PDB file of C-alpha atoms in Angstrom:
ATOM      1  CA  UNK A  23      29.595 112.997 152.511  1.00 54.00           C
ATOM      2  CA  UNK A  24      27.591 113.393 155.400  1.00 82.00           C
ATOM      3  CA  UNK A  25      25.233 116.374 155.700  1.00 84.00           C
ATOM      4  CA  UNK A  26      26.725 117.936 158.347  1.00 87.00           C
ATOM      5  CA  UNK A  27      30.251 118.090 157.295  1.00 89.00           C
ATOM      6  CA  UNK A  28      28.830 119.421 153.988  1.00 91.00           C
ATOM      7  CA  UNK A  29      26.885 121.980 155.771  1.00 92.00           C
ATOM      8  CA  UNK A  30      30.002 123.102 157.455  1.00 93.00           C
ATOM      9  CA  UNK A  31      31.884 123.533 154.311  1.00 94.00           C
ATOM     10  CA  UNK A  32      29.305 125.423 152.649  1.00 94.00           C
ATOM     11  CA  UNK A  33      29.248 127.830 155.588  1.00 94.00           C
ATOM     12  CA  UNK A  34      33.049 128.405 155.277  1.00 96.00           C
ATOM     13  CA  UNK A  35      32.706 129.043 151.780  1.00 95.00           C
ATOM     14  CA  UNK A  36      30.152 131.488 152.677  1.00 96.00           C
ATOM     15  CA  UNK A  37      32.318 133.037 155.063  1.00 97.00           C
ATOM     16  CA  UNK A  38      35.426 133.240 152.600  1.00 97.00           C
ATOM     17  CA  UNK A  39      33.271 134.811 149.946  1.00 97.00           C
ATOM     18  CA  UNK A  40      32.064 137.314 152.407  1.00 97.00           C
ATOM     19  CA  UNK A  41      35.352 138.192 153.521  1.00 98.00           C
ATOM     20  CA  UNK A  42      36.809 138.808 149.635  1.00 97.00           C
ATOM     21  CA  UNK A  43      33.623 141.068 149.162  1.00 97.00           C
ATOM     22  CA  UNK A  44      34.541 142.944 152.369  1.00 98.00           C
ATOM     23  CA  UNK A  45      38.078 143.565 151.103  1.00 98.00           C
ATOM     24  CA  UNK A  46      36.660 144.402 147.687  1.00 97.00           C
ATOM     25  CA  UNK A  47      34.512 146.906 149.069  1.00 97.00           C
ATOM     26  CA  UNK A  48      37.414 148.563 151.100  1.00 98.00           C
ATOM     27  CA  UNK A  49      39.360 149.028 147.960  1.00 98.00           C
ATOM     28  CA  UNK A  50      36.582 150.336 145.932  1.00 97.00           C
ATOM     29  CA  UNK A  51      36.413 152.801 148.624  1.00 98.00           C
ATOM     30  CA  UNK A  52      40.060 153.557 148.527  1.00 97.00           C
ATOM     31  CA  UNK A  53      39.840 153.696 144.505  1.00 97.00           C
ATOM     32  CA  UNK A  54      36.768 156.368 145.041  1.00 97.00           C
ATOM     33  CA  UNK A  55      39.105 158.490 147.429  1.00 98.00           C
ATOM     34  CA  UNK A  56      41.723 158.477 145.115  1.00 97.00           C
ATOM     35  CA  UNK A  57      39.578 159.470 142.072  1.00 97.00           C
ATOM     36  CA  UNK A  58      38.294 162.372 144.163  1.00 97.00           C
ATOM     37  CA  UNK A  59      41.739 163.494 144.912  1.00 97.00           C
ATOM     38  CA  UNK A  60      43.205 163.254 141.625  1.00 96.00           C
ATOM     39  CA  UNK A  61      39.879 165.102 140.379  1.00 96.00           C
ATOM     40  CA  UNK A  62      40.680 167.941 142.917  1.00 96.00           C
ATOM     41  CA  UNK A  63      44.393 167.813 141.869  1.00 94.00           C
ATOM     42  CA  UNK A  64      43.491 168.428 138.230  1.00 92.00           C
ATOM     43  CA  UNK A  65      40.935 171.134 138.945  1.00 93.00           C
ATOM     44  CA  UNK A  66      43.443 172.831 140.998  1.00 92.00           C
ATOM     45  CA  UNK A  67      46.427 172.529 138.386  1.00 88.00           C
ATOM     46  CA  UNK A  68      43.822 173.577 135.697  1.00 86.00           C
ATOM     47  CA  UNK A  69      42.385 176.673 138.076  1.00 87.00           C
ATOM     48  CA  UNK A  70      46.049 177.951 138.602  1.00 84.00           C
ATOM     49  CA  UNK A  71      47.154 177.871 134.850  1.00 81.00           C
ATOM     50  CA  UNK A  72      43.808 179.502 133.686  1.00 80.00           C
ATOM     51  CA  UNK A  73      44.782 183.124 135.048  1.00 79.00           C
ATOM     52  CA  UNK A  74      48.289 183.019 133.080  1.00 75.00           C
ATOM     53  CA  UNK A  75      46.751 182.069 129.698  1.00 74.00           C
ATOM     54  CA  UNK A  76      44.782 185.245 129.612  1.00 74.00           C
ATOM     55  CA  UNK A  77      48.183 186.952 129.777  1.00 77.00           C
ATOM     56  CA  UNK A  78      50.010 184.941 127.675  1.00 79.00           C
ATOM     57  CA  UNK A  79      52.729 182.108 128.439  1.00 78.00           C
ATOM     58  CA  UNK A  80      56.037 181.038 126.718  1.00 85.00           C
ATOM     59  CA  UNK A  81      56.019 178.240 124.856  1.00 84.00           C
ATOM     60  CA  UNK A  82      58.303 176.430 127.447  1.00 88.00           C
ATOM     61  CA  UNK A  83      55.762 176.880 129.975  1.00 84.00           C
ATOM     62  CA  UNK A  84      53.231 176.026 127.853  1.00 84.00           C
ATOM     63  CA  UNK A  85      54.647 172.612 127.344  1.00 89.00           C
ATOM     64  CA  UNK A  86      55.441 172.122 130.980  1.00 89.00           C
ATOM     65  CA  UNK A  87      51.542 172.803 131.831  1.00 85.00           C
ATOM     66  CA  UNK A  88      50.220 170.891 128.965  1.00 88.00           C
ATOM     67  CA  UNK A  89      52.503 167.650 129.713  1.00 93.00           C
ATOM     68  CA  UNK A  90      51.286 168.178 133.881  1.00 91.00           C
ATOM     69  CA  UNK A  91      47.808 168.097 132.623  1.00 91.00           C
ATOM     70  CA  UNK A  92      48.365 165.195 130.236  1.00 94.00           C
ATOM     71  CA  UNK A  93      49.693 163.094 133.129  1.00 95.00           C
ATOM     72  CA  UNK A  94      46.915 163.913 135.376  1.00 95.00           C
ATOM     73  CA  UNK A  95      44.449 163.272 132.993  1.00 95.00           C
ATOM     74  CA  UNK A  96      46.360 159.642 132.381  1.00 96.00           C
ATOM     75  CA  UNK A  97      46.239 159.026 135.974  1.00 96.00           C
ATOM     76  CA  UNK A  98      42.845 159.873 136.663  1.00 96.00           C
ATOM     77  CA  UNK A  99      41.968 157.691 133.627  1.00 97.00           C
ATOM     78  CA  UNK A 100      43.466 154.814 135.473  1.00 97.00           C
ATOM     79  CA  UNK A 101      42.040 155.283 138.857  1.00 97.00           C
ATOM     80  CA  UNK A 102      38.484 155.558 137.192  1.00 97.00           C
ATOM     81  CA  UNK A 103      39.214 152.396 135.236  1.00 98.00           C
ATOM     82  CA  UNK A 104      40.398 150.657 138.468  1.00 97.00           C
ATOM     83  CA  UNK A 105      37.280 152.105 140.140  1.00 97.00           C
ATOM     84  CA  UNK A 106      35.169 150.402 137.498  1.00 98.00           C
ATOM     85  CA  UNK A 107      37.134 147.056 137.580  1.00 98.00           C
ATOM     86  CA  UNK A 108      36.796 146.972 141.623  1.00 98.00           C
ATOM     87  CA  UNK A 109      32.828 147.554 141.107  1.00 97.00           C
ATOM     88  CA  UNK A 110      32.188 144.729 138.723  1.00 98.00           C
ATOM     89  CA  UNK A 111      34.650 142.252 140.617  1.00 97.00           C
ATOM     90  CA  UNK A 112      32.374 143.602 143.937  1.00 97.00           C
ATOM     91  CA  UNK A 113      29.207 142.917 141.640  1.00 97.00           C
ATOM     92  CA  UNK A 114      30.343 139.322 140.802  1.00 98.00           C
ATOM     93  CA  UNK A 115      31.328 138.614 144.463  1.00 97.00           C
ATOM     94  CA  UNK A 116      28.055 139.651 145.745  1.00 97.00           C
ATOM     95  CA  UNK A 117      26.351 137.241 143.251  1.00 97.00           C
ATOM     96  CA  UNK A 118      28.891 134.540 144.528  1.00 97.00           C
ATOM     97  CA  UNK A 119      27.770 135.266 148.227  1.00 97.00           C
ATOM     98  CA  UNK A 120      23.996 135.304 147.043  1.00 97.00           C
ATOM     99  CA  UNK A 121      24.406 131.749 145.613  1.00 96.00           C
ATOM    100  CA  UNK A 122      26.664 130.620 148.593  1.00 95.00           C
ATOM    101  CA  UNK A 123      23.876 131.490 151.131  1.00 96.00           C
ATOM    102  CA  UNK A 124      21.253 130.076 148.951  1.00 96.00           C
ATOM    103  CA  UNK A 125      23.411 126.627 148.866  1.00 94.00           C
ATOM    104  CA  UNK A 126      23.726 127.094 152.841  1.00 94.00           C
ATOM    105  CA  UNK A 127      20.028 127.595 153.837  1.00 94.00           C
ATOM    106  CA  UNK A 128      19.170 124.785 150.887  1.00 94.00           C
ATOM    107  CA  UNK A 129      21.294 122.396 153.108  1.00 93.00           C
ATOM    108  CA  UNK A 130      19.893 123.757 156.324  1.00 93.00           C
ATOM    109  CA  UNK A 131      16.187 123.151 155.273  1.00 94.00           C
ATOM    110  CA  UNK A 132      17.213 119.723 154.223  1.00 91.00           C
ATOM    111  CA  UNK A 133      19.133 118.952 157.455  1.00 90.00           C
ATOM    112  CA  UNK A 134      15.678 120.214 159.416  1.00 93.00           C
ATOM    113  CA  UNK A 135      13.590 117.917 157.157  1.00 92.00           C
ATOM    114  CA  UNK A 136      15.812 115.134 157.981  1.00 88.00           C
ATOM    115  CA  UNK A 137      15.534 116.116 161.827  1.00 90.00           C
ATOM    116  CA  UNK A 138      11.505 116.123 161.559  1.00 93.00           C
ATOM    117  CA  UNK A 139      11.549 112.753 159.713  1.00 90.00           C
ATOM    118  CA  UNK A 140      13.568 111.086 162.377  1.00 88.00           C
ATOM    119  CA  UNK A 141      11.199 112.533 165.054  1.00 91.00           C
ATOM    120  CA  UNK A 142       8.204 111.277 163.043  1.00 92.00           C
ATOM    121  CA  UNK A 143       9.850 107.929 162.794  1.00 88.00           C
ATOM    122  CA  UNK A 144      10.541 107.847 166.597  1.00 89.00           C
ATOM    123  CA  UNK A 145       7.011 108.739 167.535  1.00 91.00           C
ATOM    124  CA  UNK A 146       5.738 106.040 165.616  1.00 90.00           C
ATOM    125  CA  UNK A 147       8.209 103.366 166.312  1.00 86.00           C
ATOM    126  CA  UNK A 148       8.114 104.743 170.160  1.00 88.00           C
ATOM    127  CA  UNK A 149      11.983 104.859 170.228  1.00 87.00           C
ATOM    128  CA  UNK A 150      14.734 107.178 169.044  1.00 86.00           C
ATOM    129  CA  UNK A 151      15.364 106.774 165.312  1.00 83.00           C
ATOM    130  CA  UNK A 152      18.478 108.003 163.362  1.00 83.00           C
ATOM    131  CA  UNK A 153      18.552 107.958 159.451  1.00 79.00           C
ATOM    132  CA  UNK A 154      21.745 106.280 157.690  1.00 74.00           C
ATOM    133  CA  UNK A 155      22.654 106.043 154.073  1.00 67.00           C
ATOM    134  CA  UNK A 156      22.958 102.649 152.515  1.00 63.00           C
ATOM    135  CA  UNK A 157      25.938 101.536 150.564  1.00 65.00           C
ATOM    136  CA  UNK A 158      24.090 100.854 147.633  1.00 60.00           C
ATOM    137  CA  UNK A 159      22.721 103.280 145.188  1.00 57.00           C
ATOM    138  CA  UNK A 160      23.996 106.699 145.422  1.00 56.00           C
ATOM    139  CA  UNK A 161      23.266 110.542 144.368  1.00 51.00           C
ATOM    140  CA  UNK A 162      19.311 111.223 144.381  1.00 47.00           C
ATOM    141  CA  UNK A 163      18.461 107.519 144.721  1.00 49.00           C
ATOM    142  CA  UNK A 164      20.496 106.861 147.905  1.00 52.00           C
ATOM    143  CA  UNK A 165      18.328 104.853 150.512  1.00 51.00           C
ATOM    144  CA  UNK A 166      18.034 105.767 154.086  1.00 60.00           C
ATOM    145  CA  UNK A 167      17.798 103.077 156.645  1.00 61.00           C
ATOM    146  CA  UNK A 168      16.076 103.687 160.029  1.00 62.00           C
ATOM    147  CA  UNK A 169      18.164 102.374 163.015  1.00 62.00           C
ATOM    148  CA  UNK A 170      16.702 102.495 166.235  1.00 65.00           C
ATOM    149  CA  UNK A 171      19.481 104.313 168.519  1.00 61.00           C
ATOM    150  CA  UNK A 172      18.712 101.754 171.461  1.00 56.00           C
ATOM    151  CA  UNK A 173      20.086  98.763 169.078  1.00 49.00           C
TER     152      UNK A 173
END
């Protein structure tokens, strides 16, 4: 695979991961807002119920209030669990982004090194030089041939 094609591909991967991370952060902000809202709603429900408990309440009202508080606790617990899940997913995506950025920078440094070698060879041979991979070998043992661009 040609280096420029690989560099563009890695840049696209980095952008996809960056967009995923942005989406996760938005979802996390929404989940945090929902958690705060549910906490406030639960506090309001508890504050409204407390004055009545001092005077005494009937069994039916007690059961209604108890089921309401239980449902609110359940909703709050689910919202907090979702928030934790999104936070963990965001941390993982941040690690993926860091890795993708490092891969892209490595390829950028390799491309710059290749340009430097071509320039240095051009100075030595007094003509523009382009490095082309050979068809023999592969992987780390690939051999590059220097071609004069005027040929």
